[in-house]
XYZ file of N, CA and C in Angstrom:
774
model
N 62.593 67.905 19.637
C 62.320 66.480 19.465
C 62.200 66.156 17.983
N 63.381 64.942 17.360
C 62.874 64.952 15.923
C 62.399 63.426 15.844
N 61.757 63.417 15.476
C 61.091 62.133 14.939
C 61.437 61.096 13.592
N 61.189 59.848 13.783
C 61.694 59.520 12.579
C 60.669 59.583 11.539
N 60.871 59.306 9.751
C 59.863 58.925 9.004
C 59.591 57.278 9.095
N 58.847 56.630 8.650
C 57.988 55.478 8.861
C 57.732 55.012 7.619
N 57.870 53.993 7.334
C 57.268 53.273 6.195
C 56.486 51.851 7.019
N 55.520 52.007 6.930
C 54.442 50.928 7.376
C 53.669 50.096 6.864
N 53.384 48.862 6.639
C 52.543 48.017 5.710
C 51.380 48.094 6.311
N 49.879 48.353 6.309
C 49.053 48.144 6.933
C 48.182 47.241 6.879
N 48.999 45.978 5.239
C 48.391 44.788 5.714
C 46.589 44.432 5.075
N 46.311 43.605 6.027
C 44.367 43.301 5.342
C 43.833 44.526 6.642
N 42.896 45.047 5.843
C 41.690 45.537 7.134
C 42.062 44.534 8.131
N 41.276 43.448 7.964
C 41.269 42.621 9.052
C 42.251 42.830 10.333
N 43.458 43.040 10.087
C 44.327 43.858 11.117
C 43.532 44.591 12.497
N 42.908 45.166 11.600
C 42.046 45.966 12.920
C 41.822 45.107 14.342
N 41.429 43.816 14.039
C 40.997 42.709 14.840
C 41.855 41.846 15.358
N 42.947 41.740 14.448
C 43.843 40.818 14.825
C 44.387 41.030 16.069
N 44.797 39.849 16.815
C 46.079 39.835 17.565
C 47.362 38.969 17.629
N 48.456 39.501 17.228
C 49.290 38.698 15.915
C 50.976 39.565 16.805
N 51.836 38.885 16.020
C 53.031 39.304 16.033
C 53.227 40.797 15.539
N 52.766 41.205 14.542
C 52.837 42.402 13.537
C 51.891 43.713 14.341
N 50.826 42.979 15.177
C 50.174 43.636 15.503
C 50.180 44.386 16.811
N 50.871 43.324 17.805
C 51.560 43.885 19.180
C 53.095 44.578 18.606
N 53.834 44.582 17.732
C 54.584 45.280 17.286
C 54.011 47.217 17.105
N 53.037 46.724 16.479
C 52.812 48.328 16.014
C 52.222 49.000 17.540
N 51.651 47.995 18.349
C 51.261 48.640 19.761
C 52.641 49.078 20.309
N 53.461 48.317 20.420
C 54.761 48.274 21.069
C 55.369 50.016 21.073
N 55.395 49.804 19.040
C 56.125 51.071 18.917
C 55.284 52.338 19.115
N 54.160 52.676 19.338
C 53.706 53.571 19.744
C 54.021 53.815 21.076
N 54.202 53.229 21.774
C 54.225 53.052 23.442
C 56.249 53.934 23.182
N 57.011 53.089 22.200
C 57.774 53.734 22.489
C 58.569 54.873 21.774
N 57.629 55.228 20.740
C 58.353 56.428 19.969
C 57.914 57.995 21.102
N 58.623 58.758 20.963
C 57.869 59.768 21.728
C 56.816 60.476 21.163
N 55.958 60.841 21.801
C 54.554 61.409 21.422
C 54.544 62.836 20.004
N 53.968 62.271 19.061
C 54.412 63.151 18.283
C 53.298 64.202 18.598
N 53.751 65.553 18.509
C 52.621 66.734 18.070
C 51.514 66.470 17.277
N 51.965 66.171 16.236
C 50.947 65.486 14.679
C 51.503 64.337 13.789
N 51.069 64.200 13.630
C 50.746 62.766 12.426
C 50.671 63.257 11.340
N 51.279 63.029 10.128
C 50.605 62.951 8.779
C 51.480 61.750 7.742
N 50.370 61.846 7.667
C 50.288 60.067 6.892
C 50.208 60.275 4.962
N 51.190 60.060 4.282
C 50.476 59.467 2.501
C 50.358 58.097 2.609
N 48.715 58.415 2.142
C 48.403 56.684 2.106
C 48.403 55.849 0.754
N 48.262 54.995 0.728
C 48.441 54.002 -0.991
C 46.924 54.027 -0.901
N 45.684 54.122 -0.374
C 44.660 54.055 -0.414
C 44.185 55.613 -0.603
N 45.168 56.493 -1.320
C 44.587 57.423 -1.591
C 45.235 58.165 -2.788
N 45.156 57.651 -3.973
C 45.974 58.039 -5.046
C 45.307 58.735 -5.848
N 46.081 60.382 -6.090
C 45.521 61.073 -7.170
C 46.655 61.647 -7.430
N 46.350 61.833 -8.973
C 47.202 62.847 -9.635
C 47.778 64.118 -9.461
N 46.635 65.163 -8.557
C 47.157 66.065 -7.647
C 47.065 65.610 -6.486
N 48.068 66.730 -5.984
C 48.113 66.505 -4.738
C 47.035 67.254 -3.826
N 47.199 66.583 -2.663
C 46.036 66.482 -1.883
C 46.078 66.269 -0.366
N 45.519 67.033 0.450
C 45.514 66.888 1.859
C 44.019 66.963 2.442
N 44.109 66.601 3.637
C 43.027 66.646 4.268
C 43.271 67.752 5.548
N 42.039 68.830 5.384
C 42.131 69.884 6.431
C 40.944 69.875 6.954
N 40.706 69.030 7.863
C 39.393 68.985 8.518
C 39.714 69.272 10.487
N 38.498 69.721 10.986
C 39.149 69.548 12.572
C 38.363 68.581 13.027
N 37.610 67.929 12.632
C 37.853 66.216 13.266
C 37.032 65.339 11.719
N 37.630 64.162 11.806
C 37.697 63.312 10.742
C 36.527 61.593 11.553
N 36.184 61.643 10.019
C 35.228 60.477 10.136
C 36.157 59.325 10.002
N 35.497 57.556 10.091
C 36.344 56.754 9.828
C 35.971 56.236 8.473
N 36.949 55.899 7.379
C 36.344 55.377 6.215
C 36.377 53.767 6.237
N 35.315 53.004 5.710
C 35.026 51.175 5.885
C 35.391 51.213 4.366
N 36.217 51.771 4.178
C 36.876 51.449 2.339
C 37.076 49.824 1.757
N 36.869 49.011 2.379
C 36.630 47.606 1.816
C 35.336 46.902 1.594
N 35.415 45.709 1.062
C 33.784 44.890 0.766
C 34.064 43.645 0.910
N 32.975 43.067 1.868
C 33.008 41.397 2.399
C 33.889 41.036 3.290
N 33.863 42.143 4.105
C 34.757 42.027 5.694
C 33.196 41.874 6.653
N 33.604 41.037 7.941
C 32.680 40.532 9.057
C 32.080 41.979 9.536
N 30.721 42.082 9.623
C 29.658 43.597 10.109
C 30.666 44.102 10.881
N 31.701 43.342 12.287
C 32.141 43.644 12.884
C 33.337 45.010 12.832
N 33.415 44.962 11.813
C 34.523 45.837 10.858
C 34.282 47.162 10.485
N 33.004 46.924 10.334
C 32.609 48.413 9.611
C 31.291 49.028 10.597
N 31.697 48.215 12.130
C 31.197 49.556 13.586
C 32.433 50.087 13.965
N 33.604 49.985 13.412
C 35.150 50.389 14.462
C 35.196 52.001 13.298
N 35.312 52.633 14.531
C 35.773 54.310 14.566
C 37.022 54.529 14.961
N 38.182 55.612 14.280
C 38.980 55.680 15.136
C 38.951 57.394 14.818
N 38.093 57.623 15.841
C 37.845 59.308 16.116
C 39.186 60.559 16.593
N 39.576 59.982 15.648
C 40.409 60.949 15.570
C 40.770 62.575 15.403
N 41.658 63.681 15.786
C 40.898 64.912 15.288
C 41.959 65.304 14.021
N 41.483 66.149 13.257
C 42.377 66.810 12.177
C 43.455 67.794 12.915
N 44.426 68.813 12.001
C 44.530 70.259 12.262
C 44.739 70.524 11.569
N 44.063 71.993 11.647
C 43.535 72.829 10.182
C 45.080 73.886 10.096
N 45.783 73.643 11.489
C 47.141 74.065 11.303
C 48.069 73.396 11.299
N 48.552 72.085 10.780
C 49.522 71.233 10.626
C 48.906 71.172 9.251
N 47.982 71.188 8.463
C 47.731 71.539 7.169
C 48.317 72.305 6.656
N 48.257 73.444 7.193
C 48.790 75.196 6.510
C 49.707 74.832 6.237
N 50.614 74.416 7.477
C 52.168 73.985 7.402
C 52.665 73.743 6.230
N 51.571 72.384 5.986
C 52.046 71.275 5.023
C 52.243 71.793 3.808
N 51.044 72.975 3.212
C 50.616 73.452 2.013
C 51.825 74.587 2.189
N 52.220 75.014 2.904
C 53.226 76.113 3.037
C 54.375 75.667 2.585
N 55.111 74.390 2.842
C 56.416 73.463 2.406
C 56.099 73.390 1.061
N 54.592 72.791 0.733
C 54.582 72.634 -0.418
C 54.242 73.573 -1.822
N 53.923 74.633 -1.321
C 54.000 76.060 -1.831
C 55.642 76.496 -2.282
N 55.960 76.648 -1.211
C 57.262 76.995 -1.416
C 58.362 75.891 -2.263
N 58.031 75.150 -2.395
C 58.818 73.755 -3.856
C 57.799 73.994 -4.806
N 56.781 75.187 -5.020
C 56.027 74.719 -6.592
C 55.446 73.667 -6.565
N 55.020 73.166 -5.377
C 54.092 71.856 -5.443
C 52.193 72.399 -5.202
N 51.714 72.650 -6.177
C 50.487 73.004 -5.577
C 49.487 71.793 -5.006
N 49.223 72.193 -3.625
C 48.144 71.317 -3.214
C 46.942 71.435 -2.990
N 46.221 71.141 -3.264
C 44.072 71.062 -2.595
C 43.999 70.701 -1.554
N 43.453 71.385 -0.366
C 43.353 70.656 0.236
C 41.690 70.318 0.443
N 41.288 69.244 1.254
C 40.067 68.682 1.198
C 39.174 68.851 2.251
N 38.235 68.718 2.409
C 37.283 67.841 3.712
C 36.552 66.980 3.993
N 36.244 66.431 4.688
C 35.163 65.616 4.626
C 35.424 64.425 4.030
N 36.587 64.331 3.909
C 36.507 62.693 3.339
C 37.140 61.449 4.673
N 37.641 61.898 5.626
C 37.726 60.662 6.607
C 38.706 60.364 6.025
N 39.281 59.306 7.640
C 40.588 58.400 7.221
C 40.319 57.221 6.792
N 41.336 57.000 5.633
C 41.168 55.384 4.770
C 41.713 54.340 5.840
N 41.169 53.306 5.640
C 41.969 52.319 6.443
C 43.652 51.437 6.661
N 44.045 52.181 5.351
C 45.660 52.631 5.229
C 46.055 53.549 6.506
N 44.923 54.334 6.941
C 45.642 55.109 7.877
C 44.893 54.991 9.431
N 44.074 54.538 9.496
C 43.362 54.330 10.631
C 43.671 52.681 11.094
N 43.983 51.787 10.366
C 44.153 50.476 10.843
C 45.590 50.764 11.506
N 46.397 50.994 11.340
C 47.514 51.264 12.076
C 47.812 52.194 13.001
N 47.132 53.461 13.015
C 46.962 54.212 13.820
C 46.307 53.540 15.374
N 45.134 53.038 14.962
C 44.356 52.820 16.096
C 45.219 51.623 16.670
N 46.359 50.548 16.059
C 47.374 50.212 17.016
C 47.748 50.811 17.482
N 48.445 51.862 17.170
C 50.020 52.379 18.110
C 49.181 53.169 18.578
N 48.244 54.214 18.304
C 47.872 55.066 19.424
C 45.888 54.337 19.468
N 45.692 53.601 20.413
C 44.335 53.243 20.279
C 43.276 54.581 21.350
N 44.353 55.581 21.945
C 43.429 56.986 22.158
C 42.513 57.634 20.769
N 43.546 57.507 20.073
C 42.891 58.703 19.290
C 42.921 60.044 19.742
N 44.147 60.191 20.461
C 44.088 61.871 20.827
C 45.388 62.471 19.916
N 45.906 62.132 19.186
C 47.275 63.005 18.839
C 46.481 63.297 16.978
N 46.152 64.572 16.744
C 46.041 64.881 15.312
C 46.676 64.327 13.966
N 45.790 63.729 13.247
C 45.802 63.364 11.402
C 45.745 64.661 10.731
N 46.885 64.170 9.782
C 46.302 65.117 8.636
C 46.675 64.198 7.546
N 45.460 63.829 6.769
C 46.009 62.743 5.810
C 46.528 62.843 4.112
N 47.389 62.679 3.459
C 48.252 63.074 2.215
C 48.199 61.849 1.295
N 47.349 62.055 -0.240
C 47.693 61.568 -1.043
C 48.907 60.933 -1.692
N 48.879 60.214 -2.553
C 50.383 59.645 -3.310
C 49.951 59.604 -4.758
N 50.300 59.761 -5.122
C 50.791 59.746 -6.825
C 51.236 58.625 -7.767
N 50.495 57.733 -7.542
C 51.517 56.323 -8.057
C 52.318 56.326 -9.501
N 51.646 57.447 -10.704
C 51.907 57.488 -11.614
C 53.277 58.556 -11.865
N 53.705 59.230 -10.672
C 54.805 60.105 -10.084
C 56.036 59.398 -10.170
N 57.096 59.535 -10.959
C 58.395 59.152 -10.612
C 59.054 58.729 -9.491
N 59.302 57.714 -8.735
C 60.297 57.715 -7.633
C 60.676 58.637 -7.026
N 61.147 59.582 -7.689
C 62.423 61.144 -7.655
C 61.215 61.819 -7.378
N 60.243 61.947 -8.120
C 59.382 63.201 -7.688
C 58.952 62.952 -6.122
N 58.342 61.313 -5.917
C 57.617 61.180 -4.852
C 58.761 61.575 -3.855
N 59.482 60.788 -3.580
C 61.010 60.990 -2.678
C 60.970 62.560 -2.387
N 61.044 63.596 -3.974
C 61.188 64.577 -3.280
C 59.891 65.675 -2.649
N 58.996 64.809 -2.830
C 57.666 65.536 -2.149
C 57.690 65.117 -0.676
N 58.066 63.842 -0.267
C 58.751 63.729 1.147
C 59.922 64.794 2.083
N 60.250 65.007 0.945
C 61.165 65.992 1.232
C 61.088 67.416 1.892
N 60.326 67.624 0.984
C 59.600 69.361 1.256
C 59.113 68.979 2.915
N 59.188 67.905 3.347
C 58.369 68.129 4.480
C 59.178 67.350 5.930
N 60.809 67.318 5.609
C 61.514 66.672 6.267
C 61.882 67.471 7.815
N 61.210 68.765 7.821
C 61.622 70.033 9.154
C 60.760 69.376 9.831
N 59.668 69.681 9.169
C 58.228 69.126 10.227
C 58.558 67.535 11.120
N 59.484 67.257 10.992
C 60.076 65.840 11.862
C 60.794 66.588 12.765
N 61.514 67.755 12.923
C 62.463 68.567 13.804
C 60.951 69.284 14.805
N 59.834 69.215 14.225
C 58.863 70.079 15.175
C 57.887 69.348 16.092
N 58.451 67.412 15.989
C 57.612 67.021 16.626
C 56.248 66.474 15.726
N 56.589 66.290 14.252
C 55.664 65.498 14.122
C 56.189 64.256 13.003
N 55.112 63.223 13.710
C 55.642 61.914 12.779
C 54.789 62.296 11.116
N 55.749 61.663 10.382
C 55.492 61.381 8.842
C 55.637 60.004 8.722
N 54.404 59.338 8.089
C 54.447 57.733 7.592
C 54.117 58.025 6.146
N 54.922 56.698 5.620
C 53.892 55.939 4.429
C 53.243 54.898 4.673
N 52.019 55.248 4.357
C 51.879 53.649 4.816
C 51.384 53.031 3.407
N 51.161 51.386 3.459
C 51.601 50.823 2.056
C 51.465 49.041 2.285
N 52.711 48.771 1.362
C 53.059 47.498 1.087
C 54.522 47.180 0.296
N 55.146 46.743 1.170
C 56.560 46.399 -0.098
C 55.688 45.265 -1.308
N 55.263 44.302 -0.747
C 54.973 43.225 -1.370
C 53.360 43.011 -1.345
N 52.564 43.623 -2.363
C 50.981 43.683 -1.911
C 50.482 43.199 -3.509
N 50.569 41.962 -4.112
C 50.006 41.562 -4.971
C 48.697 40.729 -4.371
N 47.509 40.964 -4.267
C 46.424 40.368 -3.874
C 45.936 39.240 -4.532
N 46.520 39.033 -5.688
C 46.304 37.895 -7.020
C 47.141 36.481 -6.899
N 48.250 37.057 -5.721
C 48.940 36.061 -5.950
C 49.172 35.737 -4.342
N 48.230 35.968 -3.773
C 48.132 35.176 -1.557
C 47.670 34.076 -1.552
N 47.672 33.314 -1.094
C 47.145 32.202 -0.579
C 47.172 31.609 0.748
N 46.954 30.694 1.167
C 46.293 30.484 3.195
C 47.958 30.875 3.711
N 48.860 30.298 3.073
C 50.347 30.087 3.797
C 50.626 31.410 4.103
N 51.127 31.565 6.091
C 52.161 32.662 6.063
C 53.255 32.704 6.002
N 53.672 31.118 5.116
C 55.242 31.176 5.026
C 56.097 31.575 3.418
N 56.268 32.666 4.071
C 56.725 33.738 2.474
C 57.177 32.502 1.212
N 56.417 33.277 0.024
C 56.813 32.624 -1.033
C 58.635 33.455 -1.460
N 59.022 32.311 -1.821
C 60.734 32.944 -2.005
C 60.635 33.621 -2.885
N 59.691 34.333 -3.746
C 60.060 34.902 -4.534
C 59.624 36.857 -3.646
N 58.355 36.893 -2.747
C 58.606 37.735 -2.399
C 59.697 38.257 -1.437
N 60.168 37.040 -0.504
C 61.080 37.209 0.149
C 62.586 38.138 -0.411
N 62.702 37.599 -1.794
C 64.202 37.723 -2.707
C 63.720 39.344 -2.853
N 62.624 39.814 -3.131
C 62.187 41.203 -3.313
C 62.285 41.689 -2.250
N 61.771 42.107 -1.265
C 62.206 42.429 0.006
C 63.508 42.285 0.608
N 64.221 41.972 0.403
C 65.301 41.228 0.379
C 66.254 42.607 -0.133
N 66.211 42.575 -1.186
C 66.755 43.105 -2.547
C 66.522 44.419 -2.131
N 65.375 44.819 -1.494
C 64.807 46.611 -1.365
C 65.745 46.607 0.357
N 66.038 45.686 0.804
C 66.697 45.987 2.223
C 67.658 45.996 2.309
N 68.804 45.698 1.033
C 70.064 46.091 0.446
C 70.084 47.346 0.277
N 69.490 47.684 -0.261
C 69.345 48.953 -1.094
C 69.001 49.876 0.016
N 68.026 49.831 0.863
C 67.713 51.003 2.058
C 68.575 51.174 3.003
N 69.642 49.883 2.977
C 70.484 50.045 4.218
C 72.026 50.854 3.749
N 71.942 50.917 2.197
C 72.821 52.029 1.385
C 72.494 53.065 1.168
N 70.891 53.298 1.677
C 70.642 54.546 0.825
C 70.852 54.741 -0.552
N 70.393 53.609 -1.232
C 70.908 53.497 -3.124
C 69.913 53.869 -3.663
N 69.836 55.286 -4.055
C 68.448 55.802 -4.740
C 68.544 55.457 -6.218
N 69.621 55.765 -6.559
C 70.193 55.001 -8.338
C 69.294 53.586 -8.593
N 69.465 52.892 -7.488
C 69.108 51.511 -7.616
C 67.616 51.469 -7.044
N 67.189 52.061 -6.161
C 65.719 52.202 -5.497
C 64.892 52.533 -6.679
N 65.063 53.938 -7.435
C 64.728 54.489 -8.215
C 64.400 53.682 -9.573
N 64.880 52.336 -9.384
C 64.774 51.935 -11.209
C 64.415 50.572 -10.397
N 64.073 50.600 -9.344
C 63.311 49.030 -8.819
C 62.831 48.193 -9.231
N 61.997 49.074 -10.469
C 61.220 47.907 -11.291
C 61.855 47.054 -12.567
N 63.295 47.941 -12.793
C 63.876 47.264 -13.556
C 65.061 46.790 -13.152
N 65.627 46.580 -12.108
C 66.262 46.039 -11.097
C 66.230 45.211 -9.823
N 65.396 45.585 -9.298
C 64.994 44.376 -8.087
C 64.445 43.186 -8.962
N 64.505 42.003 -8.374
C 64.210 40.250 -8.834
C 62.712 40.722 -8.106
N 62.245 39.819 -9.395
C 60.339 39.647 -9.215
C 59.346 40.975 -8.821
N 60.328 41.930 -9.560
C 59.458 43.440 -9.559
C 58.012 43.734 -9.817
N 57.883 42.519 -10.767
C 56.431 43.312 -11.715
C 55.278 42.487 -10.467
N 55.793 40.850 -10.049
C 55.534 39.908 -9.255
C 54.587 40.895 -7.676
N 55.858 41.316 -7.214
C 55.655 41.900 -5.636
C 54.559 43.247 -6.091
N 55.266 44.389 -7.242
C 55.035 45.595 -7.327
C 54.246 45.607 -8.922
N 52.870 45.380 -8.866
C 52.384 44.921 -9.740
C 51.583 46.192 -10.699
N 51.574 46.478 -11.999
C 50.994 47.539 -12.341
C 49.854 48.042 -11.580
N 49.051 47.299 -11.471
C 47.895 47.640 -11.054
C 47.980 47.376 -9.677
N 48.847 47.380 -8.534
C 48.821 47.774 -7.490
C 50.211 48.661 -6.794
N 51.065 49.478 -7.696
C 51.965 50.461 -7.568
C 51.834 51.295 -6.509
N 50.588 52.004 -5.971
C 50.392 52.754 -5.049
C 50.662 52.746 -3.761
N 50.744 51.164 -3.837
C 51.396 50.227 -2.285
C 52.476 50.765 -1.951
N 53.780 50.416 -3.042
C 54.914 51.202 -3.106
C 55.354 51.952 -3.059
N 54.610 52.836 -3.295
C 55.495 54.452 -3.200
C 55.084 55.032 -2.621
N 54.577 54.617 -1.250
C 54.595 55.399 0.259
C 56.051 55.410 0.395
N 56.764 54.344 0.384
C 58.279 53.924 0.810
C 58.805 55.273 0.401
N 58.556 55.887 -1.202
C 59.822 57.008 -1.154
C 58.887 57.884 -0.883
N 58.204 58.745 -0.418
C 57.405 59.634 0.276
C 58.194 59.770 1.817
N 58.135 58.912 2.295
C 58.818 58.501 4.016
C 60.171 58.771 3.579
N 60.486 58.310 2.540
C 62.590 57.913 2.911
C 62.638 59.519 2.473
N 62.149 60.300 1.899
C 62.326 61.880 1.048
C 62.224 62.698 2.792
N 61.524 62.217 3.437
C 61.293 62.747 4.486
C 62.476 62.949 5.293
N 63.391 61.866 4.983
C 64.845 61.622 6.241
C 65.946 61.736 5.419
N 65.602 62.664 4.090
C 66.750 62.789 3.409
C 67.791 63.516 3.928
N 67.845 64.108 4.877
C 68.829 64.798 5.811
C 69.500 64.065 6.424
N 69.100 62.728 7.079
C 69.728 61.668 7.612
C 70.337 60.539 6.697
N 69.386 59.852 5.842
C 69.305 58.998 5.040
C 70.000 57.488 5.963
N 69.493 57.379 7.341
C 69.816 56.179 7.520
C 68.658 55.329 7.815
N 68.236 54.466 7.667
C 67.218 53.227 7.198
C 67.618 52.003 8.313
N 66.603 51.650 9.293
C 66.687 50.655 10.340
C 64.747 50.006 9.479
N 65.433 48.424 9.119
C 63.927 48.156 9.199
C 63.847 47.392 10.940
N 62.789 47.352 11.190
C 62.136 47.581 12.271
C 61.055 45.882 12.824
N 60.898 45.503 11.529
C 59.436 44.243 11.488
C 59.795 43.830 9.821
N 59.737 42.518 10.089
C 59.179 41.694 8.697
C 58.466 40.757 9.089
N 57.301 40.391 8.170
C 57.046 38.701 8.317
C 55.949 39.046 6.815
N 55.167 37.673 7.539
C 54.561 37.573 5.873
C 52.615 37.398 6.158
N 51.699 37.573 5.174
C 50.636 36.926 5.702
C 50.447 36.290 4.073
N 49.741 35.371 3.974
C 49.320 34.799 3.057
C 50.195 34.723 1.779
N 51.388 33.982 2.191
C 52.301 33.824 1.520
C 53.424 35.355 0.886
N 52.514 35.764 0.547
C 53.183 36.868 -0.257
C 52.984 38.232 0.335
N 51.547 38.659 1.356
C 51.353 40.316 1.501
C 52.737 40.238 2.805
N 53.370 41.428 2.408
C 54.866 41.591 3.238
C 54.010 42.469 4.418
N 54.621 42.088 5.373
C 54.238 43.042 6.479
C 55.528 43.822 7.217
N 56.000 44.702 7.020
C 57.275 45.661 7.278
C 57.004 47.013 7.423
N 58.085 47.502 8.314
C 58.227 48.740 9.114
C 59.669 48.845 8.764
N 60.008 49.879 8.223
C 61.148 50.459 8.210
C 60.880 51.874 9.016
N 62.310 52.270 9.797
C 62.210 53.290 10.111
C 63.664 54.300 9.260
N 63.306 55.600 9.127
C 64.792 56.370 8.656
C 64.718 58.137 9.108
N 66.039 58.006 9.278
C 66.157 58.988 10.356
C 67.683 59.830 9.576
């Protein structure tokens, strides 16, 4: 059974609560991808310079935001680790010269538990959760996806999860996309449906309203995308899956590539 990689927006916390278009989507596709063995997720809510995994055998939930409703921060999504879909991971990444740490005790961010607890609201199929690197080249991240593109042949899903379009400075009440993030999204769905890493790769100096959508100080959003696509570099074909918008500008999208 091979699975595809995932690029996922996970959007506001608030998600957790919602019930929305975006949100019976992500129920949907759990219901219909087949059951993966394991999960492992790089989240944009977890950026360090090294790399980094989580090897725990069961994981807490993290309330990583401030001035969300009490209601928000009683939701668990009890999920369990494996301390052997870890090994795995550190084993791929051993073998490319990638050294990794791995961790404990730190729980899933809500990059990875707000979407999870859509598509699978059991909580029975194993996390193992993976840093990103925002300050990492395109090429590097892409090919740290890479090292880990078998583990889709064994039955387990790989996401990024993220944001194409996650400038928080620039939302407002409207969910009717501002054209300028639209033309960005837009522009990155040219490009994924070529597989144009030449052009993916220099995004910021090529895609319209780069700095706008993909903003210095929120980069980490982004480069889940090549983490996931490094994953299906064997395939390299790209189906997005969901678009829409919330507050003018945060993009809400699912690409899948296989």
């Amino acid at each position: 059974m091979t699975l595809p990689a995932l690029f996922i927006a996970h959007g506001s916390p608030m998600m957790a609560l919602e019930d929305n278009e975006y949100t019976r989507f992500l129920e949907q596709l759990g219901r219909e991808l087949p059951t993966p063995r394991g999960i492992a997720v790089f989240s944009a809510h977890w950026d360090d310079p090294d790399q980094r995994l989580t090897e725990d055998a069961e994981h807490g939930t993290m309330h990583d935001f401030y001035g969300f409703p009490e209601e928000m921060y009683q939701i668990t999504y009890p999920a369990k680790g494996s301390v052997e879909l870890a090994a795995q991971i550190r084993e791929r990444f051993s073998a490319n010269n990638l050294h990794a740490k791995a961790v404990t005790g730190r729980g899933l961010d809500h990059g990875i538990w707000v979407i999870l607890r859509k598509m699978y609201p059991d909580a029975n199929i194993p996390v193992v959760a993976l840093s990103v690197d925002s300050k990492r080249s395109p090429r590097e991240q892409y090919s740290i996806g890479r090292m880990l593109s078998d583990l889709r042949e064994e039955g387990i899903l790989i996401i990024g999860s993220g944001g194409l379009v996650h400038n928080l400075r620039m939302v407002h009440k409207s969910d009717e996309p501002d054209a300028w993030a639209a033309a960005f999204d837009e522009w990155i769905a040219e490009q994924l449906s070529e597989w144009n890493l030449h052009n993916l790769f220099a995004y910021d100096k090529k895609a319209p309203h780069a700095s706008d959508a993909v903003p210095s100080y929120g980069r980490e959003h982004f480069v889940p995308l090549f983490y996931a696509m490094g994953a299906a570099d064997n395939g390299r074909k790209a189906k997005r899956l969901f678009q829409s918008y919330q507050y003018g500008s945060l993009s809400l999208n699912c690409w899948s590539f296989e």
